[in-house]
Coordinates of C-alpha atoms and ligand atoms in Angstrom, one line a residue:
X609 CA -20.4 44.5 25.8
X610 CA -18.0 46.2 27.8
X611 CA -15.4 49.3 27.6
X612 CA -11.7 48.4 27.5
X613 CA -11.1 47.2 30.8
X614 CA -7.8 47.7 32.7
X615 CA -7.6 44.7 34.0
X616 CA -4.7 41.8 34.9
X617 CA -4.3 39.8 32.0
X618 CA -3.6 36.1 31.8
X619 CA 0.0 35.3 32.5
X620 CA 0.2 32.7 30.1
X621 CA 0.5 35.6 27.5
X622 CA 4.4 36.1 28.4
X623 CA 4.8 33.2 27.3
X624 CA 4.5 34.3 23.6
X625 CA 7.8 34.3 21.6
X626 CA 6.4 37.0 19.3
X627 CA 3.5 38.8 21.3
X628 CA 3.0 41.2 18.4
X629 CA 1.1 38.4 17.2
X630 CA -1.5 38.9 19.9
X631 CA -3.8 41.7 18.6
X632 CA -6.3 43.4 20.0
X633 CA -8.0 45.3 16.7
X634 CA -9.7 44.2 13.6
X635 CA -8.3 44.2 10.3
X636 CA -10.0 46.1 7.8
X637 CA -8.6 47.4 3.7
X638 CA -4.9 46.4 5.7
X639 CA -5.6 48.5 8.9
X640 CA -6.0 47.1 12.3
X641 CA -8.8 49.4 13.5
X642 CA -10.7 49.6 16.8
X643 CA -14.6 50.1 16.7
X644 CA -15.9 53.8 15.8
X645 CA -18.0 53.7 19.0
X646 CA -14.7 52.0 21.0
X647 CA -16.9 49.0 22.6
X648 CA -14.7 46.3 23.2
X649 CA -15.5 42.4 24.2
X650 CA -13.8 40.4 26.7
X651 CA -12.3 37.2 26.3
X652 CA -11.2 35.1 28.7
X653 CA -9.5 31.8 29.3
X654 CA -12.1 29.4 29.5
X655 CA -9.6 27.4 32.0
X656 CA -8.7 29.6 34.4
X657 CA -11.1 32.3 34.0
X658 CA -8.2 35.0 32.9
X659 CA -8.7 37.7 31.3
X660 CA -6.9 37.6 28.1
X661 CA -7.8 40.9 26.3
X662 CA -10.4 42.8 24.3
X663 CA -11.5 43.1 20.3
X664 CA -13.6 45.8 19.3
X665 CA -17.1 45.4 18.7
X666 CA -17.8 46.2 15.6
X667 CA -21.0 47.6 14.5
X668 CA -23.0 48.0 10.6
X669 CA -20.5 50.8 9.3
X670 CA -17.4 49.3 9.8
X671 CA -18.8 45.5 8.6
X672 CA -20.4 47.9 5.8
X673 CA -16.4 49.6 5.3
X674 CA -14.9 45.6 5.1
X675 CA -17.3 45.0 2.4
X676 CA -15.9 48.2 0.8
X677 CA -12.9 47.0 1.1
X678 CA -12.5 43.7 0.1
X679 CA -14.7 44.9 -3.4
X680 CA -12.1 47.5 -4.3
X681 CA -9.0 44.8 -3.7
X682 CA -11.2 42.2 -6.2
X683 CA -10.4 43.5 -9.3
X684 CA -6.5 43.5 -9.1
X685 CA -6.2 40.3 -6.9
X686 CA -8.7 38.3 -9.4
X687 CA -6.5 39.7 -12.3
X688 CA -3.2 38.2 -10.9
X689 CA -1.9 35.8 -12.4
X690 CA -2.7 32.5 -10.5
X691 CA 1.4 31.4 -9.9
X692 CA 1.1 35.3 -8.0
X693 CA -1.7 34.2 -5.7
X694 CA -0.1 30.8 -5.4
X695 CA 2.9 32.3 -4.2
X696 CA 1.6 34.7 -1.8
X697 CA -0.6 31.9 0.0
X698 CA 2.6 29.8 -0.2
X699 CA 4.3 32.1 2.2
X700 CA 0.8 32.6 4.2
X701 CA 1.3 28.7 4.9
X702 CA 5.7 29.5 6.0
X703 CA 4.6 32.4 8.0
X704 CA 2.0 29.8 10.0
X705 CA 4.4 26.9 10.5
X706 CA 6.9 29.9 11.3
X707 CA 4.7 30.6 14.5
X708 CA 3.3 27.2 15.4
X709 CA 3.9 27.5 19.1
X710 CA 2.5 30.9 19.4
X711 CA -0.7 30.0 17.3
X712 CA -1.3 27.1 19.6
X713 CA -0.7 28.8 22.6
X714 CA -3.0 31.8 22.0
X715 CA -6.0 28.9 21.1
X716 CA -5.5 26.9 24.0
X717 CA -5.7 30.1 26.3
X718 CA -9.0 31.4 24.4
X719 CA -10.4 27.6 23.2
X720 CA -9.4 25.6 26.5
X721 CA -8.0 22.5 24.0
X722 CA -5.0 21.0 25.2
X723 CA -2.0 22.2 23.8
X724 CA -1.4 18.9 21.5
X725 CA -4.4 19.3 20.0
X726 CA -3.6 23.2 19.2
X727 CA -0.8 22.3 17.9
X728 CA -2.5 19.9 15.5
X729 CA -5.5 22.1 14.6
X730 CA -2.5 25.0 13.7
X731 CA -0.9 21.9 11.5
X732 CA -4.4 21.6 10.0
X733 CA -4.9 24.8 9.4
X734 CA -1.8 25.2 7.6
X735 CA -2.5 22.3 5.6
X736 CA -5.3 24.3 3.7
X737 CA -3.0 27.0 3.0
X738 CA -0.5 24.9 1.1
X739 CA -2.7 22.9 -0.4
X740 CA -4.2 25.5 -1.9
X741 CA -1.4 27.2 -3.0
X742 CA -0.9 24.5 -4.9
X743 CA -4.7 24.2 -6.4
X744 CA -4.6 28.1 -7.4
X745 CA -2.2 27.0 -10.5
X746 CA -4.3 24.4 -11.8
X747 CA -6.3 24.9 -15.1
X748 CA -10.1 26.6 -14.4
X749 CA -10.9 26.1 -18.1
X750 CA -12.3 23.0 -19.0
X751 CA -12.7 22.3 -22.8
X752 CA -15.7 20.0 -24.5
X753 CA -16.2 18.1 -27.2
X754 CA -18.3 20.2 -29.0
X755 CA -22.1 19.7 -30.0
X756 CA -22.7 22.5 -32.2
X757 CA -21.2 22.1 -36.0
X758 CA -18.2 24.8 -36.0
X759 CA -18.4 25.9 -32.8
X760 CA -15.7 25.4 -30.0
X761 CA -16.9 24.8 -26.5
X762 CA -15.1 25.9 -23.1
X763 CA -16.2 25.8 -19.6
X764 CA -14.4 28.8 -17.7
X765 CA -14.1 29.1 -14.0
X766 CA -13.9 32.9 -12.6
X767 CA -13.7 33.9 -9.1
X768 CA -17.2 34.5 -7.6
X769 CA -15.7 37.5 -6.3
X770 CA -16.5 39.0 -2.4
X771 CA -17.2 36.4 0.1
X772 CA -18.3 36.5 3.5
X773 CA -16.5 33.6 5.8
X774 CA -18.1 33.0 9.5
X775 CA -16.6 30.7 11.7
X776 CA -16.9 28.9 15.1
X777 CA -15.2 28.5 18.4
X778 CA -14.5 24.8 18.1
X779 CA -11.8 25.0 15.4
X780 CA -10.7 28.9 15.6
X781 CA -7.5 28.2 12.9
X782 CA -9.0 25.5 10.9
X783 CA -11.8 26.9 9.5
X784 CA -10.5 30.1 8.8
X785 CA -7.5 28.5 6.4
X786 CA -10.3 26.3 5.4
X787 CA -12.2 29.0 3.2
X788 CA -10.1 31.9 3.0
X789 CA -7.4 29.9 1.4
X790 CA -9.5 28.6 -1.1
X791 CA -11.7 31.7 -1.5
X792 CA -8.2 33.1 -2.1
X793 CA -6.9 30.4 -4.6
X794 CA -9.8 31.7 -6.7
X795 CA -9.3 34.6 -6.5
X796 CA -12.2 36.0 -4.7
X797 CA -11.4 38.8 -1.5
X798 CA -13.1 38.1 1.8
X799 CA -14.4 39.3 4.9
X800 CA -14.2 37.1 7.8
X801 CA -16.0 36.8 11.3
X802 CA -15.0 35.2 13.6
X803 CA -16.5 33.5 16.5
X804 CA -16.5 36.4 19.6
X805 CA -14.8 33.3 21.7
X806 CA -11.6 32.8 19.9
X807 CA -11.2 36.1 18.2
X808 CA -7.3 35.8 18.6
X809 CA -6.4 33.2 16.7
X810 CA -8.2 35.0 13.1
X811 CA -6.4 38.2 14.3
X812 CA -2.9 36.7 14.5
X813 CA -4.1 34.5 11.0
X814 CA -4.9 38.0 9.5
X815 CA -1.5 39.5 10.9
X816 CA 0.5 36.5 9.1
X817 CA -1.0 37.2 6.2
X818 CA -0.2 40.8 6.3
X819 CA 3.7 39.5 7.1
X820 CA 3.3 37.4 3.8
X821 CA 2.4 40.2 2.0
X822 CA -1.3 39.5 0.9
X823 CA -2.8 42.8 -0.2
X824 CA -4.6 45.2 1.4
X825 CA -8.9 44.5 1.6
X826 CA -8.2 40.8 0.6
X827 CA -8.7 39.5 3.9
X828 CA -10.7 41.9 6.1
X829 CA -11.4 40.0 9.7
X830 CA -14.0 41.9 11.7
X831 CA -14.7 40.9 15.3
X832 CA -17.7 41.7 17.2
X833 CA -21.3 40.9 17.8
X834 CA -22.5 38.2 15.0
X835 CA -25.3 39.9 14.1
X836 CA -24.5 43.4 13.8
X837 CA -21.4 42.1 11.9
X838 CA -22.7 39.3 9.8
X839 CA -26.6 40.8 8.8
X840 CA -25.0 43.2 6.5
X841 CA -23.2 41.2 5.0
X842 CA -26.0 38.8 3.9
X843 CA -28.1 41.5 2.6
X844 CA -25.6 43.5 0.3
X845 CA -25.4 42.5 -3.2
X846 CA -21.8 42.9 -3.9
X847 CA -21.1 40.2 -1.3
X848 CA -21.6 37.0 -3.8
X849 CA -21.4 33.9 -1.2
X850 CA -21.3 32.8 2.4
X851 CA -19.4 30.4 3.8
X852 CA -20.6 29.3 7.4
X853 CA -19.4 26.8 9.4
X854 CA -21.2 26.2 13.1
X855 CA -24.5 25.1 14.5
X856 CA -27.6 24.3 12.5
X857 CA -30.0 26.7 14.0
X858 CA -27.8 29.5 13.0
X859 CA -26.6 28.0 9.2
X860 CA -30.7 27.7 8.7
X861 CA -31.0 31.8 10.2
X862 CA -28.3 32.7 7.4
X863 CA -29.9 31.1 4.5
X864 CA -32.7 32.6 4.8
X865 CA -31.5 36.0 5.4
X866 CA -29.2 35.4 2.0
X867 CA -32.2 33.9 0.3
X868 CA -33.4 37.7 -0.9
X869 CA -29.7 38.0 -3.1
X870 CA -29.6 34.6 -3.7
X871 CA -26.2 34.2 -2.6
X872 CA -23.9 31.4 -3.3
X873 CA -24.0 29.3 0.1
X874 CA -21.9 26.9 1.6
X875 CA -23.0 25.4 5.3
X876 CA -20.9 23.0 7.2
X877 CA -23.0 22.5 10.2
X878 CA -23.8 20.4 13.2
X879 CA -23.6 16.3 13.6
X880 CA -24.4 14.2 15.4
X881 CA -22.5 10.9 14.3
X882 CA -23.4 7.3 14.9
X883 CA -20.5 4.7 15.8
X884 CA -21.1 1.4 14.7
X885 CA -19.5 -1.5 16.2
X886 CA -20.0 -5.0 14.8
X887 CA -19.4 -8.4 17.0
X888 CA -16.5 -9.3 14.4
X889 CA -14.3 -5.7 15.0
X890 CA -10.9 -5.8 16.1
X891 CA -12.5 -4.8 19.7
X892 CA -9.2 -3.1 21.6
X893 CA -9.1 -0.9 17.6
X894 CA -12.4 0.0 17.9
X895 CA -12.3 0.7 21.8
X896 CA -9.1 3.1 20.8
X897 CA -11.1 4.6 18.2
X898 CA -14.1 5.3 19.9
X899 CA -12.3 7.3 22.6
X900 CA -11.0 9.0 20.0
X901 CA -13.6 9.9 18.1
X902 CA -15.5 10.7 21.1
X903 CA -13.4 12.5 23.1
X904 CA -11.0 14.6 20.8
X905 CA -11.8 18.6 21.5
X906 CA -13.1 17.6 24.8
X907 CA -16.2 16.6 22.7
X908 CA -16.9 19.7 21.2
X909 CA -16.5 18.2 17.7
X910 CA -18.7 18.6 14.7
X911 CA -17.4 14.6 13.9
X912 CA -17.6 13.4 17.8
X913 CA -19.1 10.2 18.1
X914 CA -22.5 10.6 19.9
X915 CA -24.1 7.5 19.4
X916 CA -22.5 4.6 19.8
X917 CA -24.2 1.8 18.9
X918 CA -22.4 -2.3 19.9
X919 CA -23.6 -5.6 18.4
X920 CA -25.1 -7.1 21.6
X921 CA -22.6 -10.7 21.9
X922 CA -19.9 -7.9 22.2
X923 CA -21.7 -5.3 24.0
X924 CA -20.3 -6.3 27.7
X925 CA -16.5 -6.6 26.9
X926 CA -16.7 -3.2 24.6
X927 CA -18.4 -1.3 27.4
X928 CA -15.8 -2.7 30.3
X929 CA -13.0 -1.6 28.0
X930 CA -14.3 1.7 26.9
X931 CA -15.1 2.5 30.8
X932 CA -11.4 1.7 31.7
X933 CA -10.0 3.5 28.8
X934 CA -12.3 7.0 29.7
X935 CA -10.9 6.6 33.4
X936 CA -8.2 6.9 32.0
X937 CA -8.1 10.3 30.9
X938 CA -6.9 13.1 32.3
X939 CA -8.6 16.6 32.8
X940 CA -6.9 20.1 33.3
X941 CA -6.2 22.9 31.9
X942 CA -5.3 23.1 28.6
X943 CA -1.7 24.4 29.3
X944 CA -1.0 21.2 31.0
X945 CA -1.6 19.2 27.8
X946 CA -4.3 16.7 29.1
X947 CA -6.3 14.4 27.1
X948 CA -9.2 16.6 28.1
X949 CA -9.4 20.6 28.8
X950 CA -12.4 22.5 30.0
X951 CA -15.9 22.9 27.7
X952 CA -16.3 26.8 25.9
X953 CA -19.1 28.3 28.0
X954 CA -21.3 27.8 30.8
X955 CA -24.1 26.7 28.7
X956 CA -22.0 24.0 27.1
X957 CA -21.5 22.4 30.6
X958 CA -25.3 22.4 31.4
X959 CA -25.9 20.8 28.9
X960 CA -23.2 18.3 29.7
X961 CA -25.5 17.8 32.6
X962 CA -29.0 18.4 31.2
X963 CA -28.2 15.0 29.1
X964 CA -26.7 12.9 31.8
X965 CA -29.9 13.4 33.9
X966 CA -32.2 13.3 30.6
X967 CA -30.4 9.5 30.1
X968 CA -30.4 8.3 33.7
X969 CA -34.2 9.4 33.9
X970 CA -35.4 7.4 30.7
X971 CA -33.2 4.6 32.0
X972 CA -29.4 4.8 30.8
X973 CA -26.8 3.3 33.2
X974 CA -23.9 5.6 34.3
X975 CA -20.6 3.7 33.8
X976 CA -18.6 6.3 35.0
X977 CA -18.4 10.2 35.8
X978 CA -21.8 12.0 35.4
X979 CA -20.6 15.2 37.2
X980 CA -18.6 18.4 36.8
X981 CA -14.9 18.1 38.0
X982 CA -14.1 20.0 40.9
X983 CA -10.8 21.7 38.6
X984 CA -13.3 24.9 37.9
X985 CA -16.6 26.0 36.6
X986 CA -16.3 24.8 32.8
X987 CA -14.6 21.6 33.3
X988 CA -17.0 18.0 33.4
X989 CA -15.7 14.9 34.0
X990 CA -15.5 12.2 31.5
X991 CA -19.0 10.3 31.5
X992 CA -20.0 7.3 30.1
X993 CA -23.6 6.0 29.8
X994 CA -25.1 2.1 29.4
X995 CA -28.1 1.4 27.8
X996 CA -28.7 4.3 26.3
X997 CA -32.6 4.3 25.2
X998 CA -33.4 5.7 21.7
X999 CA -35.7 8.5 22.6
X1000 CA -33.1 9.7 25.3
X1001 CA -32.0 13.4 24.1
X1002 CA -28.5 13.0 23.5
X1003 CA -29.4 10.4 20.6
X1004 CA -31.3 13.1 19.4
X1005 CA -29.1 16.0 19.6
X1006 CA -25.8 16.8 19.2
X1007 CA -24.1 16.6 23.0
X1008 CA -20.5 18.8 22.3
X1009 CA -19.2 17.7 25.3
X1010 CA -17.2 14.4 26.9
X1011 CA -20.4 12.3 27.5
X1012 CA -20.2 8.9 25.9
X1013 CA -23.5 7.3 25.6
X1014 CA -23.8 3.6 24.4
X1015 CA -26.5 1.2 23.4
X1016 CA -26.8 -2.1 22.0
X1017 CA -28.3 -3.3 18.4
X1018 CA -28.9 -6.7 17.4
X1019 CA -29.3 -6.9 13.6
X1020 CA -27.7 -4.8 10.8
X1021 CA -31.0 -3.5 9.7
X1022 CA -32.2 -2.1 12.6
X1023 CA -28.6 -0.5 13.8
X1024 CA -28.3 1.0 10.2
X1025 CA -31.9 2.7 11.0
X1026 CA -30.8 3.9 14.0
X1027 CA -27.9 5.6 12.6
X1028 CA -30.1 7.7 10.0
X1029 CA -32.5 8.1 12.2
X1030 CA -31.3 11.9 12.0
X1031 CA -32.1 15.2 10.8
X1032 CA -27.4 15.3 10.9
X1033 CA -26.0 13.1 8.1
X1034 CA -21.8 14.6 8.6
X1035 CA -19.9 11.3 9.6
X1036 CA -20.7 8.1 10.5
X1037 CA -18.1 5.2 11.8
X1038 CA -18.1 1.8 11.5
X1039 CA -16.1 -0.8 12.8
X1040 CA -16.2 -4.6 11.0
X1041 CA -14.0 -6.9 9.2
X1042 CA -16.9 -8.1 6.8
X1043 CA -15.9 -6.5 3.5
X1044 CA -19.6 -7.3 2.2
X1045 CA -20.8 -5.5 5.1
X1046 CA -18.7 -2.7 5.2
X1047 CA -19.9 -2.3 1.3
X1048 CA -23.6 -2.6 1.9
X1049 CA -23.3 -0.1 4.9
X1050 CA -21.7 2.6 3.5
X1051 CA -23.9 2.5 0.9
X1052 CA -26.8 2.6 3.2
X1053 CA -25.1 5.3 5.6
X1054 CA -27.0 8.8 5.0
X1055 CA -23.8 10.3 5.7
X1056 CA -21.6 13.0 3.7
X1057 CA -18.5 11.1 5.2
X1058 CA -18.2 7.4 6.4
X1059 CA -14.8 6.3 8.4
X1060 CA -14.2 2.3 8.3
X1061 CA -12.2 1.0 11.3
X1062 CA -10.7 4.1 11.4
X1063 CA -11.5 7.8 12.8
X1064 CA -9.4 10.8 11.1
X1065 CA -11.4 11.5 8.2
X1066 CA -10.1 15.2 7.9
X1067 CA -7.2 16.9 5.9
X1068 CA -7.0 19.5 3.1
X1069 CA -7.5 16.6 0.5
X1070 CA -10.5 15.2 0.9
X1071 CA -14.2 17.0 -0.4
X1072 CA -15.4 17.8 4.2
X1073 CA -19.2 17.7 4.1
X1074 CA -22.4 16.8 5.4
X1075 CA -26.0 15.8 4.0
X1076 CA -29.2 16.2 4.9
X1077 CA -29.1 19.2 8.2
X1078 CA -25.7 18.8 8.5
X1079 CA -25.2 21.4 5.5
X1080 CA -25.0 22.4 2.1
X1081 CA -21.4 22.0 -0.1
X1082 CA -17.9 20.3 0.5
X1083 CA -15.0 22.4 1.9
X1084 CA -11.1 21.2 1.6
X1085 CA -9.8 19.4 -2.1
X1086 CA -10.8 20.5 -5.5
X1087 CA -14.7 21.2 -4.4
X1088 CA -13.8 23.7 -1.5
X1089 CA -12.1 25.6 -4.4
X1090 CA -15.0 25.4 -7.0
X1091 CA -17.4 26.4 -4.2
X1092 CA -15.6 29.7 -4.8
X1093 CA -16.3 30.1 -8.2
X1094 CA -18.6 30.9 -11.1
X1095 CA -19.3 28.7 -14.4
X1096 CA -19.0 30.7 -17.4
X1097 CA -19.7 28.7 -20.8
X1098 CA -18.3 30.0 -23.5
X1099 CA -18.8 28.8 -27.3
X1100 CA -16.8 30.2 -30.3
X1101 CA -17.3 30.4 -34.2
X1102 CA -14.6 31.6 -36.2
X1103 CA -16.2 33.1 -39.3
Ligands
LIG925 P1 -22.7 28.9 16.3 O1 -23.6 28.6 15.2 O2 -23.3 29.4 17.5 O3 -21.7 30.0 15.8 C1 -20.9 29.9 14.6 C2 -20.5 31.3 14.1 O4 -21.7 31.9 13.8 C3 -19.8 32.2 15.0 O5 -18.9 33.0 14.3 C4 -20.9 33.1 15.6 O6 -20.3 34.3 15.9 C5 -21.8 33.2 14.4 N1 -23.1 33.5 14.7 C6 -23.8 33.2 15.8 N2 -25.1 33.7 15.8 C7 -25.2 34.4 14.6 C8 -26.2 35.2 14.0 N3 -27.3 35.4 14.6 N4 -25.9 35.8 12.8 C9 -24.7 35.6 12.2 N5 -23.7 34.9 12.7 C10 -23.9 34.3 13.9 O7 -21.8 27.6 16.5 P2 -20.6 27.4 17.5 O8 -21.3 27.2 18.8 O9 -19.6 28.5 17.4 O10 -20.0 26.1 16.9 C11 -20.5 24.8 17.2 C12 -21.3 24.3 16.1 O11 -20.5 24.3 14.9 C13 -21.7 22.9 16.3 O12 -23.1 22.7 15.9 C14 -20.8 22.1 15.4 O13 -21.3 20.8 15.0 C15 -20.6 23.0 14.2 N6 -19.4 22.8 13.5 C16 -19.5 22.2 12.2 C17 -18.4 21.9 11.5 C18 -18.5 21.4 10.1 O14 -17.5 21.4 9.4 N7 -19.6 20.8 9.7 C19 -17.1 22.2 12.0 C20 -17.0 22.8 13.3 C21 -18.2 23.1 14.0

């Protein structure tokens, strides 16, 4: 924790088209505030190592005062008429695609993705916002054919009312728009934590949604220290649900800290996905996809392909292909638009490392890279291991990072135990042109989401979700809406 610092900032910030967007406070009952003690944390570009600028750190009274907040605005914002809060997200979602370029800038500078892949995650993001403005209008009361002589039966939907949104570093737009759009849709209020890494992108969300004219205490976002911000939040009563996305280790610290108020929980958490390639693939498709699905946010994907497992007759050409396609890729800076930008932290690359020399000890082969790049501290080149032996840890954990590591199965049995041989169960991949097998599979996949010869699963549509560790709960579609909600049964007699 620091004091503001005076300090040169990264010049990258001229290059905003609207630099009110970049701001330096959190949002609290539709003021941007500073912390009552004035600490501050630094963020820097995890590229270059530029300073980009401060956020307060908040402390318990002011994650106590966005509590406050959002339960005073929850009254009149549940009692709008849906078409009202359908509207107001509507012009949440114009206001994003309004400022596209600037969003993605200010995540590549804090995030280190390349600037196409900002620009995609801001599309994303946006996606949920529309999507939901459309969802808010649809009917929340179910009737039934009723059971009981006379009586007339109705399910009712109400908002659940404050919730508590924490997010990660890995997708600093996305998951924001993911949950406060359809917490909003509801109609509940929210306060929102961001991850102390890419604080800049929720502060320039909040300040569209200001420009859209969402109310005052509907959104709160409150930057800081995750525990002092989040821990009060998960003990006080008026807060109804959390909604968590990030590691594991943390989602398992929150549920237990809610279990006292028995909150309503949703927990998108870590994976760890196998990729399954069968001897009859279109191989060059499933090369393409692989890299892809391995690769994409420089690795640091909940859905990155970390085991990836090659019917043996094919296991060769896959491998010689896959190696040439890596090579390819190209490393830098974010700014520069590569296929690959530099990891969040320093602990992210060591662990980059920790697994390469894990794998090569227990007897992996290293196709290619193995090493950070020389480009700066947080950057690691593209690495791609052979023979990859099953008690190696990066088949046991998740890797988030751009190390490949492939093995060879030789029966469907034992490569479908392999892939749920996993305390994750988020995404799985498959690549075959056997209809009866991809049937049999995906029935036999412990995952929430399987992907046949194909690897974009995501978009506002579809119910996002894991099983097993990898959470509790579906975000995006109809479900990500219900999770913010509250069944009320109703039954009526007329006399
Ligand atoms: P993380 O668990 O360290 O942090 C996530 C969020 O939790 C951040 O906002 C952080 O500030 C907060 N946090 C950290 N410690 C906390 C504490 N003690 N109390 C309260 N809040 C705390 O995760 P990360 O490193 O930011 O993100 C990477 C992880 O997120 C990976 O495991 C990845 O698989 C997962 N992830 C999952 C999904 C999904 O939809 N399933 C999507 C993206 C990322």
């Amino acid at each position: 924790m620091s004091m503001t610092l005076e300090r040169p900032r990264s010049a990258a910030l001229e290059k905003l088209s609207d630099p009110k967007l970049f701001k330096e406070f959190s949002y609290i009952n539709g003021e941007w505030c500073a912390a009552d003690t004035g600490e501050s944390l630094a963020v820097t570009d995890p590229g270059s190592g530029d300073f980009i600028g401060t956020v307060p750190a908040l402390g318990t009274s002011e994650s106590n005062r966005a509590i406050e907040a959002a339960d005073a605005a929850f009254t009149e914002w549940s009692d709008r008429l849906p078409q009202d809060r359908a509207a107001l997200l509507r012009r949440w979602f114009e206001q994003i695609c309004i400022n596209r370029e600037d969003l993605a800038l200010l995540m590549t500078l804090e995030q280190g993705k390349p600037l196409s892949e900002a620009r995609g995650e801001i599309d994303y993001a946006a996606e949920f916002v529309e999507f939901y403005s459309e969802e808010a209008k649809r009917p929340n009361i179910e009737g039934i054919t009723s059971h009981l002589p006379d009586g007339e039966v109705e399910v009712w939907r109400e908002p659940l009312g404050v919730v508590a949104l924490v997010t990660p570093w890995n997708f600093p737009s996305a998951m924001i728009t993911r949950k406060a759009a359809a917490a909003l849709a509801a109609g509940c209020t929210c306060v929102i934590h961001p991850s102390k890494e890419t604080p800049f992108s929720a502060t320039a969300l909040a300040e569209l949604a200001e420009r859209a004219g969402i109310p005052a205490g509907v959104i709160n976002v409150v930057t800081g220290e995750p525990a002092a911000v989040v821990e009060p939040w998960t003990q006080d009563t008026r807060v109804r649900g959390l909604s968590f996305t990030g590691s594991t280790q943390v989602g398992r610290l929150l549920y237990t800290q809610c279990a006292p108020t028995i909150k309503r929980l949703v927990l998108e958490l870590g994976g760890h996905a196998p990729f399954i390639v069968y001897a009859d693939a279109d191989l060059d498709h499933a090369v393409n996809s692989a890299i892809a699905a391995k690769f994409a946010t420089s690795g640091q994907d909940c859905l990155a392909a970390n085991r990836i497992f090659i019917e043996r007759p094919i296991y060769e050409a896959f491998a010689e292909r896959f190696v040439a396609a890596t090579r390819r890729l190209t490393v830098d800076h974010g700014l520069e638009d590569p296929d690959i930008g530099p990891l969040m932290n320093a602990a992210a690359v060591a662990k980059q490392e920790d697994h390469v020399r894990d794998a090569l000890e227990k007897g992996a082969k290293l196709l290619c890279g193995g090493a950070r790049s020389d480009l700066g501290p947080l950057f690691f080149q593209p690495t791609v291991l052979g023979d990859t032996p099953a008690h190696a840890r990066i088949y046991q954990e998740e890797t988030f990072g751009p190390v490949a590591a492939l093995s060879a199965f030789d029966s469907e049995e034992d490569v479908i135990a392999r892939a749920n041989d996993s305390e994750y169960g988020l995404v799985a991949y498959l690549h075959t042109l056997n209809a009866r097998r991809i049937y049999r599979a995906t029935r036999q996949l412990d995952y929430g989401m399987v992907a046949v010869n194909r690897t974009k699963v995501t978009g506002a549509p579809i119910p996002f979700g894991g099983m097993k560790q990898s959470g509790i709960g579906r975000e995006g579609a109809r479900q990500g809406m219900e999770a913010f909600t509250e069944i009320k049964y109703v039954c009526r007699d007329y006399r």
